[in-house]
Coordinates of C-alpha atoms in Angstrom, one line a residue:
M19 CA -15.6 -18.4 18.5
E20 CA -15.3 -17.7 14.7
I21 CA -16.6 -14.0 15.2
D22 CA -14.7 -13.2 17.8
K23 CA -11.5 -14.3 15.8
K24 CA -12.7 -12.0 13.4
Y25 CA -12.6 -9.5 15.7
M26 CA -9.1 -10.2 17.0
D27 CA -7.3 -10.8 13.3
E28 CA -8.6 -6.7 13.1
A29 CA -7.9 -5.7 15.6
V30 CA -4.1 -7.1 15.0
S31 CA -4.3 -5.9 11.6
F32 CA -4.8 -2.3 12.9
L33 CA -2.1 -2.5 15.7
L34 CA 0.5 -3.5 12.8
I35 CA 0.1 -0.5 10.7
I36 CA 0.2 1.4 13.8
L37 CA 3.3 -0.4 14.2
G38 CA 4.5 0.2 10.7
G39 CA 3.2 3.7 11.0
L40 CA 5.7 4.1 13.7
I41 CA 8.9 2.5 12.2
A42 CA 8.7 4.8 9.2
S43 CA 8.1 8.2 10.7
F44 CA 11.8 6.9 13.0
A45 CA 13.1 6.2 9.8
V46 CA 12.5 9.5 8.2
A47 CA 12.7 11.7 11.1
C48 CA 15.3 10.3 12.5
I49 CA 18.1 9.2 9.9
L50 CA 16.4 10.1 6.6
L51 CA 15.8 13.6 7.1
P52 CA 19.0 14.4 9.0
N53 CA 21.3 12.6 6.7
S54 CA 19.7 15.2 3.4
A55 CA 17.0 12.1 2.2
I56 CA 13.7 12.4 2.2
D57 CA 10.3 9.6 1.7
Y58 CA 8.6 9.6 -1.5
G59 CA 5.6 10.2 -2.8
T60 CA 2.7 13.0 -1.1
A61 CA 4.8 12.8 2.4
G62 CA 7.9 13.2 -0.3
I63 CA 5.8 16.0 -1.0
A64 CA 5.1 17.3 2.5
I65 CA 9.0 16.7 3.5
I66 CA 9.8 19.5 0.3
I67 CA 7.2 22.5 1.6
N68 CA 8.6 22.0 5.1
K69 CA 11.7 22.2 3.9
L70 CA 10.8 25.0 1.2
T71 CA 9.0 26.9 3.9
G72 CA 9.5 26.0 7.5
F73 CA 5.2 24.6 8.1
T74 CA 5.4 21.7 10.8
L75 CA 6.3 18.6 8.8
S76 CA 4.1 16.6 10.9
I77 CA 1.1 19.3 10.1
A78 CA 2.3 19.3 6.6
V79 CA 1.5 15.5 5.5
I80 CA -1.6 15.2 6.9
L81 CA -2.8 18.0 4.7
T82 CA -0.7 16.8 2.1
F83 CA -2.5 13.1 2.2
I84 CA -6.1 14.4 3.6
P85 CA -7.1 15.1 0.1
F86 CA -6.9 11.5 -1.1
L87 CA -7.2 10.3 1.7
I88 CA -11.6 12.0 1.1
A89 CA -11.7 10.5 -2.2
G90 CA -10.5 6.9 -1.5
Y91 CA -13.6 7.6 0.6
F92 CA -15.8 7.9 -1.7
I93 CA -13.8 5.4 -4.4
L94 CA -12.9 3.2 -3.4
G95 CA -14.2 1.7 0.6
R96 CA -14.7 3.0 4.1
H97 CA -13.0 0.1 5.6
F98 CA -9.7 1.4 2.9
T99 CA -10.3 4.3 4.1
L100 CA -9.8 3.6 7.8
K101 CA -6.4 1.7 7.8
A102 CA -5.2 4.4 5.2
F103 CA -6.1 6.7 8.3
I104 CA -4.9 5.1 10.6
G105 CA -1.8 4.4 9.0
S106 CA -0.9 7.9 8.4
L107 CA -2.4 9.3 12.2
A108 CA 0.3 6.7 13.6
Y109 CA 3.4 8.2 11.2
T110 CA 2.3 11.8 11.7
L111 CA 1.9 11.0 14.9
G112 CA 5.9 9.7 15.1
L113 CA 6.8 12.3 13.1
E114 CA 6.5 15.1 15.8
F115 CA 7.2 12.8 18.3
F116 CA 11.1 11.9 16.7
E117 CA 11.7 15.0 15.2
D118 CA 12.4 15.9 18.7
I119 CA 14.7 12.6 19.8
Q120 CA 18.5 13.5 19.1
F121 CA 19.5 10.1 17.1
E122 CA 22.7 9.8 15.6
L123 CA 24.5 6.3 13.6
N124 CA 28.4 6.8 13.3
I125 CA 28.1 5.6 9.8
E126 CA 28.9 6.8 6.5
H127 CA 26.7 9.3 4.9
F128 CA 25.6 6.4 2.4
L129 CA 25.1 3.5 4.4
A130 CA 22.9 5.5 6.8
V131 CA 20.2 6.5 4.0
S132 CA 20.2 2.4 3.2
F133 CA 19.9 1.5 6.4
G134 CA 16.7 4.0 6.9
G135 CA 15.6 3.5 3.5
A136 CA 15.8 -0.6 5.1
I137 CA 13.5 0.9 8.3
L138 CA 10.9 2.7 5.9
G139 CA 10.9 -0.1 4.1
L140 CA 9.6 -2.6 6.4
G141 CA 7.4 -0.5 8.4
L142 CA 5.7 0.3 5.3
S143 CA 5.4 -3.6 4.5
L144 CA 3.6 -3.9 7.7
I145 CA 1.1 -0.7 7.2
L146 CA 0.6 -2.4 3.4
K147 CA 0.4 -6.1 4.1
N148 CA -2.8 -5.4 7.2
G149 CA -4.2 -4.0 3.7
G150 CA -3.8 -0.1 4.8
C151 CA -1.3 2.7 3.7
I152 CA 0.2 6.0 4.8
D153 CA 1.1 7.9 0.8
G154 CA -1.6 9.7 -1.3
S155 CA 0.6 8.1 -4.3
E156 CA -1.0 4.8 -3.6
I157 CA -4.5 6.0 -3.4
L158 CA -4.0 8.1 -6.5
A159 CA -2.8 5.1 -8.2
N160 CA -5.8 2.7 -6.6
I161 CA -8.3 5.4 -8.3
I162 CA -6.3 5.5 -11.4
L163 CA -6.4 1.6 -11.7
K164 CA -10.0 1.8 -10.5
K165 CA -12.0 4.0 -13.6
L166 CA -9.5 2.2 -16.4
S167 CA -11.0 -1.3 -15.1
D168 CA -14.4 0.2 -14.8
K169 CA -14.0 1.5 -18.8
T170 CA -11.9 -0.9 -20.1
G171 CA -12.8 -3.5 -18.1
R172 CA -9.3 -4.9 -18.6
N173 CA -6.7 -4.9 -14.6
H174 CA -3.7 -3.2 -14.9
S175 CA -0.6 -2.8 -13.2
M176 CA 0.2 0.7 -11.0
S177 CA 3.4 0.4 -11.0
T178 CA 4.2 3.0 -14.4
I179 CA 1.7 5.3 -12.1
L180 CA 3.9 5.4 -8.9
I181 CA 7.1 5.2 -11.0
V182 CA 5.5 8.7 -13.1
F183 CA 4.8 10.6 -9.4
N184 CA 7.9 9.4 -7.4
M185 CA 9.9 10.9 -10.3
C186 CA 8.9 14.3 -10.2
V187 CA 8.7 14.6 -6.9
Y188 CA 12.6 14.0 -7.1
L189 CA 12.4 16.4 -10.0
A190 CA 10.7 19.0 -7.9
V191 CA 13.8 18.2 -5.1
F192 CA 16.5 18.5 -8.2
L193 CA 15.4 22.0 -9.1
L194 CA 14.3 23.5 -5.4
I195 CA 15.9 21.8 -3.6
N196 CA 19.6 19.9 -4.3
K197 CA 20.6 17.2 -6.4
N198 CA 22.2 15.2 -3.6
T199 CA 19.1 15.3 -1.5
A200 CA 17.1 14.3 -4.9
L201 CA 20.2 11.0 -5.2
M202 CA 20.1 10.4 -1.7
S203 CA 15.9 10.4 -2.5
L204 CA 16.3 7.8 -5.2
L205 CA 18.4 6.0 -3.5
V206 CA 15.9 5.3 -0.7
Y207 CA 13.3 5.0 -2.6
F208 CA 14.8 1.9 -4.4
V209 CA 16.4 0.5 -0.9
A210 CA 12.7 0.8 0.7
T211 CA 10.9 -0.9 -2.7
M212 CA 12.7 -3.6 -2.8
V213 CA 12.2 -4.4 1.2
I214 CA 8.6 -4.1 0.7
D215 CA 8.5 -6.1 -2.8
H216 CA 10.0 -9.1 -1.0
F217 CA 7.4 -9.3 2.3
T218 CA 4.7 -7.9 0.1
E219 CA 5.0 -10.3 -3.0
R220 CA 5.1 -6.6 -5.8
F221 CA 2.2 -5.1 -3.9
E222 CA 1.5 -2.9 -7.5
A223 CA 1.5 -5.9 -9.6
V224 CA -1.8 -7.5 -10.9
K225 CA -2.6 -10.2 -8.1
Q226 CA -5.2 -13.3 -10.1
V227 CA -6.8 -15.4 -7.2
T228 CA -8.6 -18.5 -7.8
I229 CA -11.1 -19.5 -5.4
I230 CA -12.5 -23.7 -5.5
T231 CA -16.3 -23.3 -4.0
K232 CA -18.9 -25.6 -4.0
S233 CA -20.9 -22.9 -4.2
P234 CA -19.9 -20.1 -6.7
D235 CA -23.2 -18.5 -6.9
A236 CA -22.9 -16.2 -4.2
I237 CA -18.8 -15.3 -4.4
I238 CA -19.1 -15.0 -7.7
K239 CA -22.6 -12.1 -6.6
G240 CA -19.7 -10.3 -4.0
I241 CA -17.5 -9.5 -6.6
K242 CA -19.4 -8.4 -9.0
T243 CA -22.0 -6.3 -6.6
E244 CA -19.3 -5.4 -3.9
M245 CA -15.8 -4.6 -6.5
N246 CA -17.6 -4.8 -10.1
K247 CA -15.7 -7.2 -11.4
T248 CA -16.1 -10.4 -12.8
C249 CA -14.0 -13.6 -13.0
T250 CA -13.7 -16.7 -15.3
I251 CA -15.9 -19.6 -14.1
I252 CA -14.1 -23.5 -14.5
E253 CA -16.2 -25.8 -13.9
S254 CA -13.9 -28.8 -11.9
K255 CA -13.8 -32.0 -10.5
G256 CA -11.5 -32.5 -6.8
A257 CA -10.3 -36.2 -6.5
I258 CA -11.8 -36.0 -2.8
A259 CA -14.8 -33.8 -2.6
G260 CA -15.6 -34.2 -5.9
K261 CA -17.9 -31.8 -8.3
N262 CA -17.0 -28.0 -7.9
T263 CA -16.9 -24.3 -9.7
T264 CA -12.9 -22.4 -9.7
L265 CA -13.5 -19.0 -9.8
I266 CA -10.4 -17.1 -11.4
C267 CA -10.3 -13.2 -10.6
Y268 CA -7.8 -10.5 -11.2
V269 CA -7.7 -7.6 -8.5
N270 CA -4.6 -5.2 -7.8
Y271 CA -3.1 -5.4 -4.0
F272 CA -5.3 -3.7 -2.0
E273 CA -9.2 -5.4 -3.2
L274 CA -7.2 -8.5 -1.7
Q275 CA -8.7 -7.5 1.7
Q276 CA -12.4 -6.5 -0.1
I277 CA -12.7 -10.0 -1.8
H278 CA -11.5 -12.4 1.3
T279 CA -13.9 -11.1 3.2
I280 CA -16.2 -11.9 0.3
I281 CA -14.5 -15.9 0.4
S282 CA -14.5 -15.5 3.9
R283 CA -18.6 -14.8 3.7
N284 CA -18.9 -18.7 1.7
K285 CA -17.4 -21.8 3.7
G286 CA -16.1 -24.6 1.9
S287 CA -13.8 -22.5 -0.4
F288 CA -10.3 -22.6 -1.3
S289 CA -8.5 -20.1 -2.5
T290 CA -5.2 -18.9 -3.3
V291 CA -2.8 -16.0 -4.7
S292 CA -0.6 -15.8 -7.4
T293 CA 1.6 -12.1 -9.1
I294 CA 1.0 -11.9 -12.4
D295 CA 3.9 -10.5 -14.4
E296 CA 2.7 -9.6 -17.6
I297 CA -0.7 -10.2 -18.9
L298 CA -1.5 -10.7 -22.8
R299 CA -3.7 -9.8 -25.0

């Protein structure tokens, strides 16, 4: 029964990722592009290629994403890559479909772009909350963070990496397309990011996972061997449960699914997740 529930939850997460990809593609194809704005990240790069060369948008998106997807498979694991692939496929097919749909918003240009950014953020939120992604910049940020963590033993936020990457995209839009498109696209980024932060509790920040368990050894081993991370071990005592062990581990948003899987294999464990604004050393 428990196995059936696990598979059901996984199936629902894949369906929500597909739905999120379709919502995001609708926002880009039907609202943002007709109003001289573009998506951000590697999708933004694909749109720049499309506008400069006339290359088919959906194909440009998938070709731009594939190198990051391959790198993600070898560095971030099969499960994450599968969800990223499903999300990007839904987004790409959605672009192909919605490009031929006649959709017009009879509202002021600025409001249309803001509305499109909000819908884009909603679609991306569904994808991120269910462990997927449709953008190579997020995979790149994860790879850089993993390399930094493995080398230094410290946890870092991906905010700086994503901001620098997207600033480069908007600079390219400013220089290669026009300044109005760059400014409108920057508005899309801010609106979409605000929506994503609302639904995902700042996915780009470091997350603290606190685990209270009666059998810490298996969880500690899983965190070390499967995630190449360590954790702080505190002997604790519950008012009802009695003696137990509290584990504190720091991960990024995309590693939450992996650590959740490790914890779920060990019955009798209780865990919480909180967002860390700053780590002082």
